[in-house]
Tab-separated table of C-alpha atoms in Angstrom:
chain	number	residue	atom	x	y	z
E	1	MET	CA	109.715	-25.001	-66.219
E	2	LEU	CA	111.264	-23.671	-63.004
E	3	VAL	CA	110.116	-20.131	-63.822
E	4	TRP	CA	106.590	-21.253	-62.866
E	5	PHE	CA	107.544	-21.586	-59.184
E	6	LEU	CA	106.402	-18.076	-58.304
E	7	PRO	CA	102.920	-18.259	-59.932
E	8	LEU	CA	102.417	-21.670	-58.278
E	9	PHE	CA	103.521	-20.239	-54.895
E	10	LEU	CA	101.052	-17.310	-55.246
E	11	LEU	CA	98.301	-19.749	-56.179
E	12	LEU	CA	98.992	-21.780	-53.047
E	13	LEU	CA	98.802	-18.630	-50.917
E	14	MET	CA	95.439	-17.770	-52.500
E	15	ILE	CA	93.985	-21.098	-51.395
E	16	SER	CA	95.215	-20.357	-47.828
E	17	LEU	CA	98.069	-22.849	-47.671
E	18	PRO	CA	100.467	-21.776	-44.901
E	19	VAL	CA	103.457	-19.795	-46.231
E	20	PHE	CA	105.977	-22.335	-44.916
E	21	PHE	CA	104.493	-25.218	-46.883
E	22	GLY	CA	103.967	-23.059	-49.993
E	23	LEU	CA	107.613	-22.011	-50.002
E	24	LEU	CA	108.655	-25.664	-50.061
E	25	PHE	CA	105.930	-27.292	-52.107
E	26	ALA	CA	105.914	-24.918	-55.109
E	27	PRO	CA	109.619	-25.308	-56.047
E	28	GLY	CA	109.733	-28.924	-54.829
E	29	PHE	CA	106.864	-29.980	-57.089
E	30	LEU	CA	108.412	-28.330	-60.136
E	31	LEU	CA	111.809	-29.888	-59.440
E	32	TRP	CA	110.113	-33.284	-59.146
E	33	LEU	CA	108.308	-32.751	-62.454
E	34	SER	CA	111.594	-31.785	-64.090
E	35	GLY	CA	113.295	-34.929	-62.831
E	36	GLN	CA	115.820	-32.920	-60.791
E	37	GLU	CA	115.865	-35.209	-57.751
E	38	ARG	CA	119.329	-34.077	-56.744
E	39	ASP	CA	118.231	-30.436	-56.574
E	40	LEU	CA	115.080	-31.555	-54.754
E	41	ALA	CA	117.195	-33.068	-51.981
E	42	LEU	CA	119.254	-29.902	-51.888
E	43	LEU	CA	116.086	-27.829	-51.518
E	44	TYR	CA	114.933	-29.541	-48.315
E	45	ARG	CA	118.440	-29.816	-46.915
E	46	ASN	CA	118.677	-26.033	-47.198
E	47	VAL	CA	115.806	-25.620	-44.778
E	48	PHE	CA	118.161	-26.670	-41.985
E	49	ASN	CA	121.186	-24.913	-43.511
E	50	GLY	CA	119.198	-21.669	-43.679
E	51	ILE	CA	118.473	-21.796	-39.953
E	52	ASP	CA	121.948	-22.958	-38.886
E	53	SER	CA	123.426	-19.485	-38.481
E	54	PHE	CA	125.036	-17.652	-35.579
E	55	PRO	CA	123.486	-14.207	-36.474
E	56	LEU	CA	119.995	-15.703	-36.537
E	57	MET	CA	120.389	-16.813	-32.904
E	58	ALA	CA	119.631	-13.205	-32.053
E	59	ILE	CA	115.979	-13.668	-33.028
E	60	PRO	CA	114.953	-16.171	-30.327
E	61	PHE	CA	116.881	-14.229	-27.675
E	62	PHE	CA	115.134	-10.965	-28.585
E	63	MET	CA	111.815	-12.820	-28.587
E	64	LEU	CA	112.605	-14.154	-25.124
E	65	ALA	CA	113.583	-10.702	-23.838
E	66	GLY	CA	110.359	-9.187	-25.191
E	67	GLU	CA	108.204	-11.934	-23.683
E	68	MET	CA	109.881	-11.549	-20.259
E	69	MET	CA	109.373	-7.785	-20.359
E	70	ASN	CA	105.731	-8.211	-21.322
E	71	ARG	CA	104.982	-10.887	-18.728
E	72	GLY	CA	106.789	-8.894	-16.055
E	73	GLY	CA	104.363	-5.982	-16.226
E	74	ILE	CA	106.762	-3.809	-18.204
E	75	THR	CA	104.034	-2.941	-20.694
E	76	THR	CA	101.976	-1.371	-17.934
E	77	ARG	CA	104.869	0.794	-16.830
E	78	LEU	CA	105.530	1.979	-20.371
E	79	VAL	CA	101.844	2.872	-20.820
E	80	GLU	CA	101.799	4.765	-17.493
E	81	PHE	CA	104.855	6.731	-18.532
E	82	SER	CA	103.348	7.489	-21.955
E	83	GLN	CA	100.109	8.569	-20.340
E	84	SER	CA	101.884	10.962	-18.000
E	85	MET	CA	103.550	12.592	-21.042
E	86	MET	CA	100.674	12.682	-23.545
E	87	GLY	CA	97.435	11.780	-21.776
E	88	HIS	CA	96.358	15.430	-21.458
E	89	PHE	CA	96.111	15.944	-25.224
E	90	ARG	CA	92.779	15.565	-26.992
E	91	GLY	CA	92.729	11.977	-28.188
E	92	GLY	CA	95.163	11.292	-25.376
E	93	LEU	CA	94.847	7.513	-25.222
E	94	ALA	CA	95.420	7.243	-28.980
E	95	HIS	CA	98.617	9.261	-28.577
E	96	VAL	CA	99.555	7.076	-25.626
E	97	ASN	CA	99.056	4.017	-27.834
E	98	ILE	CA	101.498	5.371	-30.428
E	99	LEU	CA	104.143	6.503	-27.920
E	100	SER	CA	103.900	3.174	-26.077
E	101	SER	CA	104.520	1.354	-29.368
E	102	MET	CA	107.649	3.494	-29.952
E	103	LEU	CA	108.951	2.656	-26.487
E	104	PHE	CA	107.979	-1.041	-26.713
E	105	ALA	CA	109.815	-1.233	-30.064
E	106	GLY	CA	113.080	-0.791	-28.204
E	107	LEU	CA	112.335	-3.915	-26.154
E	108	SER	CA	110.979	-6.553	-28.511
E	109	GLY	CA	111.308	-5.449	-32.140
E	110	SER	CA	108.152	-7.406	-32.959
E	111	ALA	CA	104.962	-5.920	-34.433
E	112	VAL	CA	102.944	-8.966	-33.381
E	113	ALA	CA	104.136	-8.728	-29.773
E	114	ASP	CA	103.375	-5.019	-29.767
E	115	THR	CA	99.811	-5.511	-31.055
E	116	SER	CA	99.103	-8.329	-28.644
E	117	ALA	CA	100.615	-6.740	-25.521
E	118	LEU	CA	99.459	-3.134	-25.967
E	119	GLY	CA	96.200	-4.035	-27.701
E	120	SER	CA	94.957	-6.225	-24.887
E	121	MET	CA	95.490	-3.306	-22.484
E	122	LEU	CA	94.712	-0.184	-24.501
E	123	ILE	CA	91.884	-1.281	-26.827
E	124	PRO	CA	89.421	-1.936	-23.922
E	125	ALA	CA	90.572	1.260	-22.192
E	126	MET	CA	90.036	3.320	-25.357
E	127	GLU	CA	86.611	1.766	-25.928
E	128	LYS	CA	85.634	2.623	-22.350
E	129	GLN	CA	86.601	6.250	-22.955
E	130	GLY	CA	84.333	6.516	-26.005
E	131	TYR	CA	86.501	5.510	-28.959
E	132	THR	CA	85.035	3.035	-31.388
E	133	ARG	CA	86.546	-0.443	-31.123
E	134	ARG	CA	87.567	-0.419	-34.772
E	135	PHE	CA	89.469	2.855	-34.346
E	136	ALA	CA	91.254	1.553	-31.260
E	137	ALA	CA	92.226	-1.661	-33.075
E	138	ALA	CA	93.327	0.309	-36.165
E	139	ILE	CA	95.628	2.688	-34.293
E	140	THR	CA	97.102	-0.262	-32.355
E	141	ALA	CA	97.827	-2.149	-35.584
E	142	ALA	CA	99.164	0.907	-37.399
E	143	SER	CA	101.528	1.920	-34.598
E	144	SER	CA	102.744	-1.638	-34.011
E	145	VAL	CA	104.680	-1.607	-37.297
E	146	ILE	CA	107.121	0.748	-35.596
E	147	GLY	CA	108.292	-2.285	-33.597
E	148	PRO	CA	110.440	-3.856	-36.379
E	149	ILE	CA	111.784	-0.413	-37.537
E	150	ILE	CA	113.218	0.975	-34.308
E	151	PRO	CA	116.014	-1.362	-33.059
E	152	PRO	CA	116.232	-4.115	-32.117
E	153	SER	CA	114.599	-5.484	-35.263
E	154	GLY	CA	114.249	-9.146	-36.251
E	155	ILE	CA	113.547	-8.147	-39.860
E	156	MET	CA	116.772	-6.187	-40.115
E	157	ILE	CA	118.713	-9.071	-38.596
E	158	ILE	CA	117.329	-11.294	-41.356
E	159	TYR	CA	118.217	-8.750	-44.032
E	160	ALA	CA	121.756	-8.353	-42.718
E	161	TYR	CA	122.118	-12.154	-42.649
E	162	VAL	CA	120.903	-12.609	-46.234
E	163	MET	CA	122.679	-9.642	-47.787
E	164	GLY	CA	125.853	-9.532	-45.715
E	165	GLU	CA	125.231	-6.049	-44.307
E	166	SER	CA	126.137	-4.659	-40.864
E	167	VAL	CA	123.395	-5.260	-38.282
E	168	ALA	CA	124.588	-2.214	-36.351
E	169	ALA	CA	124.327	0.012	-39.428
E	170	LEU	CA	120.801	-1.182	-40.124
E	171	PHE	CA	119.765	-0.736	-36.490
E	172	LEU	CA	121.049	2.839	-36.527
E	173	ALA	CA	119.400	3.553	-39.884
E	174	GLY	CA	116.022	2.510	-38.483
E	175	ILE	CA	115.923	4.952	-35.541
E	176	VAL	CA	114.895	8.156	-37.320
E	177	PRO	CA	112.440	6.490	-39.780
E	178	GLY	CA	110.743	4.766	-36.812
E	179	ILE	CA	110.405	8.028	-34.926
E	180	LEU	CA	109.152	9.724	-38.090
E	181	VAL	CA	106.398	7.102	-38.483
E	182	GLY	CA	105.351	7.686	-34.865
E	183	ILE	CA	105.250	11.482	-35.291
E	184	GLY	CA	103.248	11.141	-38.517
E	185	LEU	CA	100.699	8.909	-36.799
E	186	MET	CA	100.391	11.392	-33.927
E	187	VAL	CA	99.788	14.279	-36.392
E	188	VAL	CA	96.941	12.372	-38.079
E	189	THR	CA	95.547	11.314	-34.703
E	190	GLY	CA	95.623	14.940	-33.509
E	191	MET	CA	93.689	16.074	-36.610
E	192	MET	CA	91.124	13.330	-36.184
E	193	ALA	CA	90.848	14.078	-32.441
E	194	GLN	CA	89.899	17.689	-33.159
E	195	ARG	CA	87.444	16.729	-35.887
E	196	TYR	CA	85.674	13.976	-33.947
E	197	ASN	CA	86.152	15.491	-30.502
E	198	TYR	CA	88.022	12.527	-29.025
E	199	PRO	CA	88.279	12.601	-25.211
E	200	VAL	CA	91.207	13.727	-23.098
E	201	ALA	CA	92.600	10.772	-21.137
E	202	ARG	CA	93.568	12.686	-17.995
E	203	GLU	CA	94.568	16.051	-16.618
E	204	ARG	CA	98.047	17.312	-17.377
E	205	ALA	CA	100.508	15.415	-15.193
E	206	THR	CA	102.792	17.344	-12.911
E	207	TRP	CA	106.547	17.061	-13.414
E	208	ARG	CA	106.674	15.097	-10.164
E	209	GLU	CA	104.154	12.589	-11.512
E	210	ARG	CA	106.098	12.327	-14.771
E	211	GLY	CA	109.288	11.776	-12.808
E	212	ASP	CA	107.665	9.015	-10.772
E	213	ALA	CA	106.416	7.342	-13.978
E	214	LEU	CA	109.913	7.632	-15.497
E	215	VAL	CA	111.488	6.009	-12.437
E	216	LYS	CA	109.074	3.065	-12.746
E	217	ALA	CA	109.888	2.683	-16.450
E	218	PHE	CA	113.611	3.416	-16.072
E	219	PHE	CA	114.956	-0.145	-16.110
E	220	PRO	CA	112.863	-1.263	-19.084
E	221	LEU	CA	113.840	1.864	-21.043
E	222	LEU	CA	117.467	1.071	-20.362
E	223	THR	CA	117.203	-2.080	-22.501
E	224	PRO	CA	117.732	-0.474	-25.927
E	225	VAL	CA	120.543	1.633	-24.505
E	226	ILE	CA	122.351	-1.544	-23.378
E	227	ILE	CA	121.730	-3.256	-26.714
E	228	LEU	CA	122.827	-0.410	-28.962
E	229	GLY	CA	125.593	0.726	-26.636
E	230	GLY	CA	127.079	-2.741	-26.533
E	231	ILE	CA	126.941	-3.182	-30.337
E	232	LEU	CA	128.175	0.293	-31.247
E	233	GLY	CA	130.894	0.217	-28.633
E	234	GLY	CA	132.270	-2.998	-30.104
E	235	ILE	CA	131.696	-4.811	-26.806
E	236	MET	CA	129.162	-7.298	-28.168
E	237	THR	CA	128.012	-8.726	-31.442
E	238	PRO	CA	124.279	-8.366	-32.163
E	239	THR	CA	123.777	-12.030	-31.176
E	240	GLU	CA	125.612	-11.551	-27.901
E	241	ALA	CA	123.662	-8.341	-27.318
E	242	SER	CA	120.384	-10.272	-27.735
E	243	ALA	CA	121.515	-12.797	-25.120
E	244	VAL	CA	122.459	-9.964	-22.778
E	245	ALA	CA	119.033	-8.356	-23.383
E	246	ALA	CA	117.311	-11.645	-22.398
E	247	ALA	CA	119.470	-11.953	-19.273
E	248	TYR	CA	118.829	-8.318	-18.365
E	249	ALA	CA	115.061	-8.796	-18.826
E	250	PHE	CA	115.227	-11.810	-16.524
E	251	ILE	CA	117.152	-9.874	-13.836
E	252	VAL	CA	114.790	-6.886	-14.046
E	253	GLY	CA	111.656	-8.999	-13.865
E	254	MET	CA	112.874	-11.496	-11.268
E	255	PHE	CA	115.005	-9.453	-8.863
E	256	ILE	CA	114.444	-5.727	-9.411
E	257	LEU	CA	110.725	-5.401	-10.141
E	258	LYS	CA	109.924	-8.870	-8.738
E	259	THR	CA	107.061	-9.319	-11.225
E	260	ILE	CA	108.252	-12.685	-12.540
E	261	GLY	CA	108.488	-15.866	-10.462
E	262	LEU	CA	110.102	-19.232	-11.154
E	263	ARG	CA	106.721	-20.764	-11.981
E	264	ASP	CA	106.293	-18.211	-14.768
E	265	LEU	CA	109.475	-19.292	-16.594
E	266	PRO	CA	108.138	-22.484	-18.260
E	267	SER	CA	105.278	-20.637	-19.985
E	268	ILE	CA	107.561	-17.741	-20.952
E	269	LEU	CA	110.099	-20.125	-22.476
E	270	GLN	CA	107.383	-22.115	-24.216
E	271	LYS	CA	105.776	-19.060	-25.837
E	272	SER	CA	109.151	-17.616	-26.865
E	273	ALA	CA	110.210	-20.941	-28.347
E	274	LEU	CA	106.967	-21.252	-30.281
E	275	THR	CA	107.195	-17.743	-31.717
E	276	SER	CA	110.859	-18.117	-32.568
E	277	SER	CA	110.309	-21.471	-34.232
E	278	VAL	CA	107.680	-19.989	-36.548
E	279	VAL	CA	110.047	-17.227	-37.618
E	280	LEU	CA	113.055	-19.502	-38.044
E	281	LEU	CA	111.086	-22.121	-40.003
E	282	LEU	CA	109.953	-19.398	-42.361
E	283	VAL	CA	113.542	-18.217	-42.738
E	284	GLY	CA	114.724	-21.776	-43.445
E	285	ALA	CA	111.979	-22.378	-46.027
E	286	ALA	CA	112.635	-18.995	-47.655
E	287	MET	CA	116.362	-19.783	-47.921
E	288	ALA	CA	115.472	-23.089	-49.612
E	289	PHE	CA	113.068	-21.217	-51.894
E	290	LYS	CA	115.896	-18.833	-52.702
E	291	THR	CA	117.955	-21.813	-53.977
E	292	VAL	CA	115.375	-22.556	-56.661
E	293	VAL	CA	115.106	-18.845	-57.480
E	294	SER	CA	118.811	-18.846	-58.317
E	295	LEU	CA	118.543	-22.094	-60.333
E	296	SER	CA	115.731	-20.628	-62.442
E	297	ARG	CA	117.806	-17.539	-63.285
E	298	ALA	CA	114.727	-15.474	-62.426
E	299	PRO	CA	116.830	-12.778	-60.647
E	300	GLU	CA	118.754	-11.972	-63.821
E	301	ALA	CA	115.572	-11.895	-65.888
E	302	LEU	CA	113.796	-9.648	-63.380
E	303	ALA	CA	116.801	-7.318	-63.120
E	304	ASP	CA	116.936	-6.960	-66.896
E	305	PHE	CA	113.188	-6.279	-66.949
E	306	ILE	CA	113.463	-3.592	-64.249
E	307	LEU	CA	116.222	-1.797	-66.111
E	308	THR	CA	114.155	-1.779	-69.327
E	309	LEU	CA	111.311	0.066	-67.570
E	310	SER	CA	113.229	3.273	-67.103
E	311	SER	CA	116.736	4.642	-66.786
E	312	ASP	CA	115.568	7.298	-64.308
E	313	PRO	CA	116.461	6.290	-60.695
E	314	LEU	CA	113.544	8.396	-59.388
E	315	MET	CA	111.016	6.439	-61.438
E	316	LEU	CA	112.577	3.054	-60.639
E	317	LEU	CA	112.543	3.804	-56.906
E	318	PHE	CA	108.895	4.759	-57.198
E	319	LEU	CA	108.050	1.545	-59.047
E	320	ILE	CA	109.997	-0.659	-56.628
E	321	ASN	CA	108.119	0.881	-53.693
E	322	ILE	CA	104.828	0.031	-55.401
E	323	LEU	CA	106.037	-3.528	-55.952
E	324	LEU	CA	107.179	-3.939	-52.343
E	325	PHE	CA	103.943	-2.474	-51.054
E	326	ILE	CA	101.938	-5.014	-53.066
E	327	VAL	CA	104.193	-7.888	-51.996
E	328	GLY	CA	103.741	-6.834	-48.354
E	329	MET	CA	99.986	-7.210	-48.725
E	330	PHE	CA	100.338	-10.951	-49.256
E	331	LEU	CA	103.698	-12.119	-47.932
E	332	ASP	CA	105.256	-11.842	-44.488
E	333	ALA	CA	108.234	-9.485	-44.244
E	334	GLY	CA	110.868	-12.122	-43.375
E	335	PRO	CA	110.309	-14.461	-46.333
E	336	ALA	CA	109.796	-11.467	-48.663
E	337	ILE	CA	113.182	-10.050	-47.695
E	338	ILE	CA	114.936	-13.373	-48.181
E	339	ILE	CA	113.311	-13.946	-51.584
E	340	LEU	CA	113.465	-10.438	-53.053
E	341	GLY	CA	116.531	-8.997	-51.292
E	342	PRO	CA	119.121	-10.897	-53.388
E	343	ILE	CA	117.137	-10.074	-56.564
E	344	LEU	CA	116.488	-6.363	-56.088
E	345	GLY	CA	119.371	-5.295	-53.859
E	346	PRO	CA	122.229	-5.708	-56.387
E	347	VAL	CA	120.206	-3.984	-59.132
E	348	PHE	CA	119.754	-0.792	-57.151
E	349	VAL	CA	123.226	-0.859	-55.626
E	350	SER	CA	124.621	-0.971	-59.183
E	351	MET	CA	122.611	2.169	-59.879
E	352	GLY	CA	124.402	4.020	-57.060
E	353	ILE	CA	121.910	3.457	-54.216
E	354	ASP	CA	123.722	2.789	-50.947
E	355	PRO	CA	123.082	-0.795	-49.731
E	356	VAL	CA	122.095	0.373	-46.240
E	357	HIS	CA	119.689	2.883	-47.740
E	358	PHE	CA	118.025	0.245	-49.927
E	359	ALA	CA	117.868	-2.117	-46.954
E	360	ILE	CA	115.846	0.462	-44.998
E	361	ILE	CA	113.564	1.161	-47.961
E	362	MET	CA	112.818	-2.536	-48.278
E	363	SER	CA	112.527	-3.259	-44.554
E	364	VAL	CA	110.207	-0.344	-43.774
E	365	ASN	CA	108.031	-0.999	-46.840
E	366	LEU	CA	107.560	-4.675	-46.028
E	367	THR	CA	107.055	-3.894	-42.349
E	368	VAL	CA	104.165	-1.548	-43.207
E	369	GLY	CA	102.828	-4.497	-45.197
E	370	LEU	CA	102.212	-6.244	-41.878
E	371	ALA	CA	99.319	-3.836	-41.287
E	372	THR	CA	98.098	-3.781	-44.904
E	373	PRO	CA	94.931	-5.604	-46.009
E	374	PRO	CA	94.091	-8.234	-47.068
E	375	MET	CA	96.799	-10.472	-45.494
E	376	GLY	CA	98.525	-8.156	-42.972
E	377	LEU	CA	99.455	-10.297	-39.970
E	378	VAL	CA	98.942	-7.602	-37.304
E	379	LEU	CA	95.435	-6.957	-38.678
E	380	PHE	CA	94.512	-10.516	-37.720
E	381	VAL	CA	96.196	-10.145	-34.330
E	382	ALA	CA	94.358	-6.875	-33.707
E	383	SER	CA	91.119	-8.549	-34.741
E	384	SER	CA	91.740	-11.404	-32.341
E	385	VAL	CA	92.571	-9.039	-29.452
E	386	SER	CA	89.683	-6.605	-30.063
E	387	GLY	CA	86.990	-8.956	-31.346
E	388	GLU	CA	86.450	-6.609	-34.296
E	389	LYS	CA	86.273	-7.914	-37.877
E	390	VAL	CA	89.381	-7.587	-40.052
E	391	GLU	CA	87.332	-5.806	-42.716
E	392	ALA	CA	86.258	-3.079	-40.282
E	393	ILE	CA	89.810	-2.568	-39.003
E	394	SER	CA	91.112	-2.453	-42.601
E	395	LYS	CA	88.827	0.490	-43.384
E	396	ALA	CA	89.670	2.372	-40.205
E	397	ILE	CA	93.422	1.959	-40.716
E	398	LEU	CA	93.568	3.583	-44.139
E	399	PRO	CA	94.413	7.154	-42.942
E	400	PHE	CA	97.303	5.789	-40.898
E	401	LEU	CA	98.561	3.662	-43.769
E	402	ALA	CA	98.567	6.792	-45.940
E	403	VAL	CA	100.926	8.480	-43.475
E	404	GLU	CA	103.210	5.462	-43.416
E	405	VAL	CA	103.333	5.440	-47.215
E	406	VAL	CA	104.350	9.105	-47.215
E	407	VAL	CA	107.140	8.298	-44.767
E	408	ILE	CA	108.324	5.440	-47.026
E	409	PHE	CA	108.668	7.864	-49.939
E	410	LEU	CA	110.469	10.447	-47.775
E	411	ILE	CA	112.948	7.748	-46.724
E	412	THR	CA	113.334	6.725	-50.347
E	413	TYR	CA	114.054	10.101	-51.872
E	414	PHE	CA	115.833	11.748	-48.940
E	415	PRO	CA	118.480	9.208	-47.759
E	416	ILE	CA	119.763	11.555	-45.059
E	417	ILE	CA	116.712	10.560	-42.992
E	418	SER	CA	117.937	6.981	-42.578
E	419	MET	CA	121.641	7.354	-43.409
E	420	GLY	CA	122.381	10.244	-41.058
E	421	MET	CA	122.824	8.157	-37.890
E	422	PRO	CA	125.052	5.469	-39.508
E	423	TRP	CA	127.117	8.240	-41.103
E	424	LEU	CA	127.601	10.172	-37.843
E	425	THR	CA	128.704	7.026	-36.037
E	426	GLY	CA	131.088	5.924	-38.758
E	427	PHE	CA	129.167	2.885	-40.035
E	428	VAL	CA	128.641	4.565	-43.411
E	429	SER	CA	131.529	6.251	-45.212
E	430	PRO	CA	131.343	10.024	-45.831
E	431	ASP	CA	131.329	9.481	-49.595
E	432	SER	CA	128.080	7.474	-49.406
E	433	ASP	CA	125.004	8.874	-51.144
E	434	LEU	CA	123.424	10.965	-48.361
E	435	LEU	CA	121.760	13.525	-50.631
E	436	GLY	CA	119.793	11.205	-52.873
E	437	PRO	CA	118.358	11.892	-56.306
E	438	VAL	CA	115.779	14.495	-55.235
E	439	LEU	CA	118.219	16.722	-53.369
E	440	ARG	CA	120.786	16.397	-56.161
E	441	LEU	CA	118.115	17.467	-58.632
E	442	LEU	CA	117.133	20.450	-56.493
E	443	ILE	CA	120.711	21.693	-56.133
E	444	GLY	CA	121.512	20.999	-59.725
E	445	GLY	CA	124.143	18.315	-58.943
């Protein structure tokens, strides 16, 4: 009977029950029907056990750092710097939106924070310059998914916690894919700008103006350097680095830029706590859900089914990307990773796929799902910020989603894209699979 937990969970999502309650009710109801009261008590006890983890403490600290940076006017400085670099291109503000998302990703690691912070500033500005509101909201939502790919990333922290991987290795593996997504979005934006004659945001900035903008954005841009430098240098654990990032954001906002006052702290702490609690409750519920998944022996059945589909790694990787893309349409990335990671990860690792490589495939795919209709979370945030209907944004975002799907398949079939940085820094051994099946096929290996 326990095998029906997943259909019941999907049914609950379809009737708009919040994910947290669906994750607990679906398996809990079936355990109760089966008379397994002992396992039912274990299910709800695991909600707390799933949250009670030192690595997961990094999530609220990174949330706090991002909120302090946003409230302290850091977003404005990043946008000004981006505009000085790219505002003179046709479709300049759209390019500025993408570059600002790439820079903001190094501060918060949250797609929702990116959409909310940059959208509230750039969507009205783009509309004033002649862009349609739906296009402005779509490019904001599409570029915001870069947030959880470029480190720091809450999603990758969750994956590392669930699967026992190195947070530092996953952070490094996300740098190039995140930049690649940003470049791809800029290429599509450039093509659309020429076709639809989008406006130029400003005249080309002088190098002096760019230097002034860089000086203003210097301290915020130093945040990812401190985080990654501390982790890679062995000075701090990822959790300690997140606490340092929050302290650094406080010092920058309070004493250096003086854009945060003591009266701002209660609201900053309140919003950070609320956002963090939502994420951690979902993690706890998903860990409890995972308990029933293991009891039902569904992972073994699904693994056997996957292996019967094909013995060709190229085809299986293609199919798993389709599956993850569909899952991302309906389920938030954190719970999806906790539920599917332990099921799918071992199957593909046993086929010779490096665990860090598969982690990036899964993380990027599910992150793109945040901007995928019908249930993409950032679509609803972009709708709330812009006042545009979700349906309209969903249509306008399709060209950008196509680019992100192409990047996902590039990451999948060419592991050097994501594995290069971890390999160069020693987090991945030289005998790891850097070539991947496509390159091996091309060279006849």
